Coordinates of C-alpha atoms in Angstrom, one line a residue:
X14 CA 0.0 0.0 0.0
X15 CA 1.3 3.6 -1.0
X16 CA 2.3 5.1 2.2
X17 CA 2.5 9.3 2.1
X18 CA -0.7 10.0 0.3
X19 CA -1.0 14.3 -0.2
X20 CA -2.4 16.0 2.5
X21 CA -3.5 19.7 2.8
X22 CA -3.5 21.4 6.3
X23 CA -5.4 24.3 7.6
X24 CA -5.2 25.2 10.9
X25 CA -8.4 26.9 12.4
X26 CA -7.9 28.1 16.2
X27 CA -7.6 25.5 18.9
X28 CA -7.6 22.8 15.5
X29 CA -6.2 21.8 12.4
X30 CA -8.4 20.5 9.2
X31 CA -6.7 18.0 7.5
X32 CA -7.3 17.0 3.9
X33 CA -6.7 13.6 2.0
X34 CA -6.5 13.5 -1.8
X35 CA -6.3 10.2 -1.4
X36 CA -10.2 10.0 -0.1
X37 CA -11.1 13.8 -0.5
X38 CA -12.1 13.3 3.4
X39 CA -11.5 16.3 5.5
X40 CA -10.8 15.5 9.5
X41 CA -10.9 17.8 11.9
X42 CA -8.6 16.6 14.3
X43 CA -6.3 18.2 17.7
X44 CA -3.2 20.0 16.6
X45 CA -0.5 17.1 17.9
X46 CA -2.6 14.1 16.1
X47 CA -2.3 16.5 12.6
X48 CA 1.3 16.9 13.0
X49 CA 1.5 12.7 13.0
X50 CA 0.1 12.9 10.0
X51 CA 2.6 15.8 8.4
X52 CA 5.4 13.8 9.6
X53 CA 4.1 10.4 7.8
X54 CA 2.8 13.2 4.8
X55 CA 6.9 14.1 4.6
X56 CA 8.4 10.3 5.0
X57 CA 9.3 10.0 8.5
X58 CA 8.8 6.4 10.2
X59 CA 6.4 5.2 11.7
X60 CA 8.9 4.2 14.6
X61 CA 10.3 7.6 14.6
X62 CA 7.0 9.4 14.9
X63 CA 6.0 6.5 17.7
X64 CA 9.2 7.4 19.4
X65 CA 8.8 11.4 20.2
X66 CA 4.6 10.6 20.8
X67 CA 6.0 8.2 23.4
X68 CA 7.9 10.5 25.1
X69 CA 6.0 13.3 25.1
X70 CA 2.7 11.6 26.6
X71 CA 4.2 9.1 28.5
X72 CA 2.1 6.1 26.9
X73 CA 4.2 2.6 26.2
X74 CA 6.2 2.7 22.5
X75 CA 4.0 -0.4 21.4
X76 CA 0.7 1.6 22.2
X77 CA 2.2 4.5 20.3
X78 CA 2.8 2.5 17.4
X79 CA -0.1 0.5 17.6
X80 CA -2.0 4.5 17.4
X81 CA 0.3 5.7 14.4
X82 CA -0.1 2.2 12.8
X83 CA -4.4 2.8 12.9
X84 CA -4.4 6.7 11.8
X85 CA -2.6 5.7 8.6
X86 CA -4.7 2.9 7.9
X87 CA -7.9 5.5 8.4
X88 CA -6.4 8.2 6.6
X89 CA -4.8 6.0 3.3
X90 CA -8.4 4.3 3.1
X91 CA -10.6 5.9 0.7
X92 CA -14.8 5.8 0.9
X93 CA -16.1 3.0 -1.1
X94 CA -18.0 4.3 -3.7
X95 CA -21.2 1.9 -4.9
X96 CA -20.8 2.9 -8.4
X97 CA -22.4 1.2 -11.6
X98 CA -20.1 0.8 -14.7
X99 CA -21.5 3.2 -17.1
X100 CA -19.5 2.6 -20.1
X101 CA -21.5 -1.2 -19.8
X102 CA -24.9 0.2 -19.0
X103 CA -24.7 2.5 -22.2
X104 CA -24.3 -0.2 -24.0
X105 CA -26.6 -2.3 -22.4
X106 CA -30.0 -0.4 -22.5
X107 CA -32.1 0.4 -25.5
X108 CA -33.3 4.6 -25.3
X109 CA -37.2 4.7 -25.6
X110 CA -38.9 6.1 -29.1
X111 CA -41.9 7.7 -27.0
X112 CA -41.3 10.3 -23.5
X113 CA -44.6 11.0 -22.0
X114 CA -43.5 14.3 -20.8
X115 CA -41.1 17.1 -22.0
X116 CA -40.6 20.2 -20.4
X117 CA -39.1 23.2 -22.2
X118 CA -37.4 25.8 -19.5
X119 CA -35.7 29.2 -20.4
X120 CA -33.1 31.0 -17.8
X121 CA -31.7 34.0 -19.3
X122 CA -31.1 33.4 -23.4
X123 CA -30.8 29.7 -22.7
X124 CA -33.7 27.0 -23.8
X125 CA -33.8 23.8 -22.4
X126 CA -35.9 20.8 -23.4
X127 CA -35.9 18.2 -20.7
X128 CA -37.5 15.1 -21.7
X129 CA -38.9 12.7 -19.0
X130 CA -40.0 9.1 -19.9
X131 CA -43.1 8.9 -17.0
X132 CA -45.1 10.9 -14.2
X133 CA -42.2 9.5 -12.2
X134 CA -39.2 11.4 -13.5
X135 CA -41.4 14.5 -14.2
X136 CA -42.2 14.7 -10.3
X137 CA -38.4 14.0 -9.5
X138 CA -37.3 16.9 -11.2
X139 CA -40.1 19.6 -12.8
X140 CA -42.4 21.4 -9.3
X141 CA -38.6 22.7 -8.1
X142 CA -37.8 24.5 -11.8
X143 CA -41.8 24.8 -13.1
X144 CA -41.5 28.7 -13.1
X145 CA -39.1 28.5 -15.8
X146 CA -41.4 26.5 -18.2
X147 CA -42.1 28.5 -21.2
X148 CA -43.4 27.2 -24.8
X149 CA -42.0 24.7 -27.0
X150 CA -38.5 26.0 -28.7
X151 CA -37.3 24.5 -31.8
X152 CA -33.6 25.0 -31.2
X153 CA -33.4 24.3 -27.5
X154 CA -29.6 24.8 -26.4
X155 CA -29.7 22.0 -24.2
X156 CA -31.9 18.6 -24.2
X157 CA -31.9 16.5 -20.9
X158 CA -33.4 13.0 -21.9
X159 CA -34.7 11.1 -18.4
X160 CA -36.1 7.7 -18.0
X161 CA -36.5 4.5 -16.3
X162 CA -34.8 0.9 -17.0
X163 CA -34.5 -2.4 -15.3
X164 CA -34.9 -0.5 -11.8
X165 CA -32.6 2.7 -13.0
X166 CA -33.0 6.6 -14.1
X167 CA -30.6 7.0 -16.7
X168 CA -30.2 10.3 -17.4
X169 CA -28.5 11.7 -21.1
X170 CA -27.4 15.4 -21.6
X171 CA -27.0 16.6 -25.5
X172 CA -27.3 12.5 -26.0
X173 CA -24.0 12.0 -24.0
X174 CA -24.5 9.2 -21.3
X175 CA -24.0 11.1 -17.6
X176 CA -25.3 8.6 -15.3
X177 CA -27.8 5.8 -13.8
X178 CA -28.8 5.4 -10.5
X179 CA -31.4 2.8 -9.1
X180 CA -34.7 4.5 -7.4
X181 CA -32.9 4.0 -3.6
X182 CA -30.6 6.8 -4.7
X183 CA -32.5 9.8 -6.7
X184 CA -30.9 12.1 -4.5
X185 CA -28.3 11.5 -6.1
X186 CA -29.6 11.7 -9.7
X187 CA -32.0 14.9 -8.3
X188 CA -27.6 16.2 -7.5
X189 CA -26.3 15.5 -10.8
X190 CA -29.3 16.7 -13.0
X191 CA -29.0 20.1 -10.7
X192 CA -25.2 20.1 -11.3
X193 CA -25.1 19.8 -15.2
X194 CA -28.5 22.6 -15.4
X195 CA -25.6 24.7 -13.1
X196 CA -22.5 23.9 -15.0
X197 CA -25.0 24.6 -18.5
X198 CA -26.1 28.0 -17.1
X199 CA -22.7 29.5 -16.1
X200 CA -20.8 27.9 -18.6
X201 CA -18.5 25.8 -16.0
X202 CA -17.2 22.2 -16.3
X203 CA -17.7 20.6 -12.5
X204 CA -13.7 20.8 -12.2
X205 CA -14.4 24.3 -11.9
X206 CA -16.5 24.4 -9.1
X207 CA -15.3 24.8 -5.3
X208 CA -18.0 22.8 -3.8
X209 CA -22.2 22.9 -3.7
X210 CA -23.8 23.6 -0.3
X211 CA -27.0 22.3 1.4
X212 CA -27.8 26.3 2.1
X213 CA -29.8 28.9 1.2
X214 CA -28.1 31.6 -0.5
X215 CA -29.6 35.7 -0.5
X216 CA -28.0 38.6 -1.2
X217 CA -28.4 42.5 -1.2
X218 CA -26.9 43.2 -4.5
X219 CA -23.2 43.8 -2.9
X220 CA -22.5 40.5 -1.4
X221 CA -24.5 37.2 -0.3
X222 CA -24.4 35.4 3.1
X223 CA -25.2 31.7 3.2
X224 CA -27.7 30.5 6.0
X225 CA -27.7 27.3 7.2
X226 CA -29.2 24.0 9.5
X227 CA -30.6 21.0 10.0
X228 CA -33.6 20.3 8.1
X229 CA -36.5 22.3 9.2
X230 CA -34.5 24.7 11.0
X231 CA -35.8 27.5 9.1
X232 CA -33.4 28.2 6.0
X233 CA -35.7 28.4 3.2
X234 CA -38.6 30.3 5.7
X235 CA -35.7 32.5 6.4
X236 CA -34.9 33.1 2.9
X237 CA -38.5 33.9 1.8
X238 CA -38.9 36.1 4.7
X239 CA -36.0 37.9 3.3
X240 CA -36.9 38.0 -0.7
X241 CA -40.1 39.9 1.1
X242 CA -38.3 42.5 2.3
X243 CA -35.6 43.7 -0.2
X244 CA -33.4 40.9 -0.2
X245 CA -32.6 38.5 -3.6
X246 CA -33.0 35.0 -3.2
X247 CA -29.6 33.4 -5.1
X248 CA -30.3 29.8 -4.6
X249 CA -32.1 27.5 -2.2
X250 CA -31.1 24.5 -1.2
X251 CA -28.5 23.5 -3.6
X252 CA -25.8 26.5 -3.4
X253 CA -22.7 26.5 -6.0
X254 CA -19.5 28.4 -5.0
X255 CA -16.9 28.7 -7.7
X256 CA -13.3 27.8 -7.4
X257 CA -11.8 30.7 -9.1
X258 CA -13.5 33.5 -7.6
X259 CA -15.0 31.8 -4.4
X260 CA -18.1 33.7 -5.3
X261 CA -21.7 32.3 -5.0
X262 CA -23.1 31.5 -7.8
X263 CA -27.4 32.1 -8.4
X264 CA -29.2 28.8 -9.4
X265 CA -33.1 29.1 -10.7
X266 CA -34.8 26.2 -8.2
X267 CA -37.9 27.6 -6.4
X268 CA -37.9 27.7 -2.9
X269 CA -39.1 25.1 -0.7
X270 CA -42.0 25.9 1.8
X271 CA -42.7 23.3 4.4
X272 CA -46.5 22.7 5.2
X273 CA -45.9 24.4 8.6
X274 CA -44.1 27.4 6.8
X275 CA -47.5 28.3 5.4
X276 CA -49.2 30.5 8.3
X277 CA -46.0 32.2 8.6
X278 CA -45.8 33.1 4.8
X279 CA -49.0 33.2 3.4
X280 CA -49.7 36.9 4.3
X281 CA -46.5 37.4 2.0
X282 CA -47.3 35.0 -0.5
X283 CA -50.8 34.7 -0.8
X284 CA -50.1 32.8 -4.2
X285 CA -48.9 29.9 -1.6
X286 CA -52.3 29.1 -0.7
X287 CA -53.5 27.1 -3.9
X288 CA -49.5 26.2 -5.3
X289 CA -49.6 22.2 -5.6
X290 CA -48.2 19.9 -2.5
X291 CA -45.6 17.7 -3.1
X292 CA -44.8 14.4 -1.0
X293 CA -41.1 13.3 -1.1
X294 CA -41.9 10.3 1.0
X295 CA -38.3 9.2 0.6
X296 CA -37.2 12.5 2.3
X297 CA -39.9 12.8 4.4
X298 CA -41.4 15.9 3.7
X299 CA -44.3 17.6 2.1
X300 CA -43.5 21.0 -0.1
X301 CA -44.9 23.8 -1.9
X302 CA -42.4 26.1 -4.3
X303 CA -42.5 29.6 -4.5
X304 CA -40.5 31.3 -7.2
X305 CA -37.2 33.2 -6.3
X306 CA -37.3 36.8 -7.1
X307 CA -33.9 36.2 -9.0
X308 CA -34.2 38.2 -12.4
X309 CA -30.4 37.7 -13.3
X310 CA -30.0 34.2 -12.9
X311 CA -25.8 34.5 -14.4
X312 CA -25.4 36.5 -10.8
X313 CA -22.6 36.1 -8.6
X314 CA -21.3 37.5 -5.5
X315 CA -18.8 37.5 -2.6
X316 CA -19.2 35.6 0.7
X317 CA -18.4 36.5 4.0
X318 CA -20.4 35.1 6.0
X319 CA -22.1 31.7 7.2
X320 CA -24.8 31.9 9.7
X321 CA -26.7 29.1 11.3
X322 CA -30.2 29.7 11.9
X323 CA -33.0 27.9 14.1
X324 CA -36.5 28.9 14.5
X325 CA -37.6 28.3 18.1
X326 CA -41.1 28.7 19.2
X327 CA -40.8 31.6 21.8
X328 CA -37.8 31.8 21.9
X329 CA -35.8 35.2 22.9
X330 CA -33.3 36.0 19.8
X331 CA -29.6 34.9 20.4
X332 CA -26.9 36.1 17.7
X333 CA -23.5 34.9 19.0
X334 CA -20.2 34.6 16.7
X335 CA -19.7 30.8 15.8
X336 CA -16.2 29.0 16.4
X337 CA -14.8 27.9 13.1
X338 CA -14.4 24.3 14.4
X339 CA -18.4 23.7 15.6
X340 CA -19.4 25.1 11.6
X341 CA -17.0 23.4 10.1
X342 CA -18.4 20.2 11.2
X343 CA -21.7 20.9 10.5
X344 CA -20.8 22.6 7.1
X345 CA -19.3 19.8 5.5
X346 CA -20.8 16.4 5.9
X347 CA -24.2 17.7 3.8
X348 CA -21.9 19.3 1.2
X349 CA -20.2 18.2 -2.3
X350 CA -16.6 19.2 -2.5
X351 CA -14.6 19.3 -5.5
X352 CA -12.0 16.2 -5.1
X353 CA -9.6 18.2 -7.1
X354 CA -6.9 19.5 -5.0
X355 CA -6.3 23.0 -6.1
X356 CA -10.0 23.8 -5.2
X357 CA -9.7 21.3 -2.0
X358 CA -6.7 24.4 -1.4
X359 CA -9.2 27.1 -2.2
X360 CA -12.3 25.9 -0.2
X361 CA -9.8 25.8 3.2
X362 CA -8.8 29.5 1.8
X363 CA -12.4 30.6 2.0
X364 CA -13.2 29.1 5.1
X365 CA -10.6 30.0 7.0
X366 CA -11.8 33.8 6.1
X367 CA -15.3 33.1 6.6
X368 CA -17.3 34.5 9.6
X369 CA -19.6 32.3 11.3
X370 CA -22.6 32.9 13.2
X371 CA -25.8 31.4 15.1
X372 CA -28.9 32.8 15.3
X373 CA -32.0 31.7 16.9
X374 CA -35.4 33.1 16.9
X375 CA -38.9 33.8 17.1
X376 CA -40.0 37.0 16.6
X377 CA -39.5 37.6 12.4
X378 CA -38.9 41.3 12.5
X379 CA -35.6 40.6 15.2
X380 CA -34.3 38.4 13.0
X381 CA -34.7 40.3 9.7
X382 CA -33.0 43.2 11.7
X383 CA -30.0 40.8 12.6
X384 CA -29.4 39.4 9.2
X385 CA -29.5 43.4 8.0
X386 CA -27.0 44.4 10.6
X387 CA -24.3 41.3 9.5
X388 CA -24.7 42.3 5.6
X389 CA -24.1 46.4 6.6
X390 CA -21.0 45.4 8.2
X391 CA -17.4 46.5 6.3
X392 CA -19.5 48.2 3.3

C-alpha cells in the first residue's frame, strides 16, 4: 500500500483541518494528532514518529505505534464508492422512441428541453424548476433526456451518457441533474466548481451570506422572509461556490416551503395558498415552491459570511459569533466538495476567512433586523 498520500493542512484556532486526496475526506482533528500525519505526509517512520509521541505523553512505545499504525490505515483508506459501470450500462440499454413528458425551461437566453419518460421522473425533477417552463423552442440549447430501465433513471445530456442510479438513490440523480443545469447556465465544467452547499443563498446586490441548519431549521422560511423584504433569493437548497472567484453562484430552483411554513408566509405569498403539494416520502417531507425573485440568474457575488439559523417557538433572539471548528463540522458532511486538490486548497482558503454565526429566533422582525446588521458590516 502507498504510504505518504498528499495531504492539505489548515489550521483553524484551537484545531487543524486535515485533507486527504487520497479520499477527498476532511478531518478535523487536535493539533498534535495533525502533526503525526505531516510527519508520515513528509516520510518519517512510523517508529520515529511513535518514538517522540511516546515520550511526550508518556504512553508505552507499542501503544504509540499501535496508534500511528491505525491513523494511517484510516487516513490512506478511501470511501467506497457503490458505483455502476457506465461505459456497460450505455451499451446495455435500448433509449425509448416515446417520452410522455417534455418540459421546455428558459433561464436568461438559454432553452432547455428536458424530456422525462413517465409521471415519475417528471415529479423527480419539474415542481422545483416549473417557473421556468415557457413554450416549446425548436432550437433548444440544451436537451436533458430522463427515464426508467430495469430499476434505474438514466439520465443523457445533448445525448451523451451522464449517469444511472437505481430508485434508492435519486438524491443522487436529483444532485447530478441540478449540477449539469448549473455547469449549462454558467458555462462551467464541474472541475471548476469549489463545492455545492446544502444552504440557502440571498443577497443585497453587494454581497451574499449563506444560511444554514438541520432540516427544518428555518433556512428556506428565512430566505423567503428575506426575498419579502428587499433581499434576492440566489439559490435554495443546492448552493454552487466557484473555485476561481470563491463567489456564489445564483441557481433558478424555487424555494421550498414546508407545510408548517404556510401560516408564517401566506400573508406574504398569498399565491402559496393554492401552489400544488408535493410528497417526497423518501425524504420525508411535504413541499410547496414559491418562485425566487432572482431576475439575473448568471449573478454572482462575494461571501463573507455563514450563519446558522434555528427557529424556536418563543424563543428570545440569540446572535452569537460561531467557532470555526463547531461550523465546520456541520458545514461539510451535507456538502459536495470538489475532489480536485487546487479547489480542496481554495475551499480551506475561503473558510478559513469566513465568519460564522448562530442565530435563533422567534419573533420575524428581530431576525430580519439581525441578518441586515451582518450584511451592513465593512461596506
Amino acid at each position: 500500500m502507498k504510504r505518504n498520500p498528499k495531504f492539505l493542512f489548515q489550521k483553524i484556532e484551537d484545531k487543524t483541518i486535515v485533507w486527504s486526496e487520497n479520499s477527498n475526506e476532511y478531518l478535523l482533528l487536535e493539533d498534535a494528532t495533525a502533526a503525526i500525519i505531516k510527519r508520515l505526509h513528509t516520510g518519517d517512520t512510523i517508529q520515529e514518529i511513535a518514538t517522540t509521541l511516546a515520550n511526550d505523553v508518556a504512553v508505552p512505545l507499542d501503544a504509540a505505534i499501535d496508534f500511528i499504525v491505525d491513523l494511517e490505515k484510516k487516513i490512506n483508506t478511501s470511501k467506497a464508492e457503490k458505483k455502476i459501470k457506465t461505459e456497460a450500462i450505455d451499451t446495455a440499454i435500448i433509449k425509448p422512441t416515446h417520452f410522455e413528458y417534455t418540459k421546455y425551461y428558459k433561464v436568461n437566453e438559454f432553452f432547455f428541453k428536458v424530456a422525462f419518460s413517465s409521471e415519475y421522473e417528471l415529479y423527480l425533477i419539474h415542481p422545483k424548476f416549473a417557473h421556468l417552463e415557457v413554450l416549446p423552442q425548436k432550437n433548444p440549447s440544451h436537451t436533458f433526456t430522463v427515464f426508467s430501465q430495469k430499476h434505474c433513471i438514466y439520465f443523457y445530456v445533448d445525448n451523451q451518457f451522464i449517469d444511472a442510479w437505481n430508485h434508492k438513490e435519486t438524491h443522487f440523480f436529483q444532485g447530478k441533474f441540478s449540477m449539469e443545469f448549473l455547469q449549462k447556465i454558467h458555462q462551467k465544467e464541474e472541475s471548476q466548481w469549489l463545492g455545492v452547499f446544502h444552504a440557502s443563498a440571498v443577497s443585497n446586490g453587494k454581497k451574499s451570506i449563506l444560511f444554514l441548519g438541520d432540516s427544518g431549521n428555518g433556512k428556506s422560511t428565512s430566505l423567503a422572509l428575506l426575498q419579502a423584504n428587499g433581499f434576492t433569493c440566489l439559490a435554495d437548497d443546492f448552493v454552487p461556490v466557484a473555485s476561481k472567484t470563491r463567489e456564489v453562484y445564483s441557481f433558478p430552483a424555487a424555494i421550498s416551503i414546508k407545510k408548517n411554513s404556510l401560516e408564517t408566509l401566506l400573508p406574504l405569498y398569498p399565491q402559496l395558498e393554492n401552489s400544488a403539494e408535493y410528497h417526497f416520502k423518501g425524504l420525508n417531507k411535504i413541499v410547496r415552491y414559491l418562485k425566487p425573485n432572482n431576475t439575473d440568474f448568471l449573478s454572482h457575488l462575494p461571501c463573507k459570511d455563514l450563519i446558522f439559523i434555528k427557529y424556536e417557538k418563543n424563543s428570545a433572539l440569540k446572535y452569537v459569533k460561531l467557532s470555526k471548528a463547531a461550523a465546520f463540522q456541520r458545514l461539510v458532511p451535507d456538502s459536495w466538495l470538489s475532489p480536485i486538490k487546487e479547489n480542496a486548497q481554495l475551499f480551506l482558503n475561503w473558510f478559513a476567512s469566513l465568519n460564522c454565526y448562530q442565530i435563533t429566533y422567534s419573533e420575524n422582525e428581530k431576525m430580519l433586523e439581525t441578518v441586515s446588521e451582518i450584511f451592513n458590516k465593512d461596506l
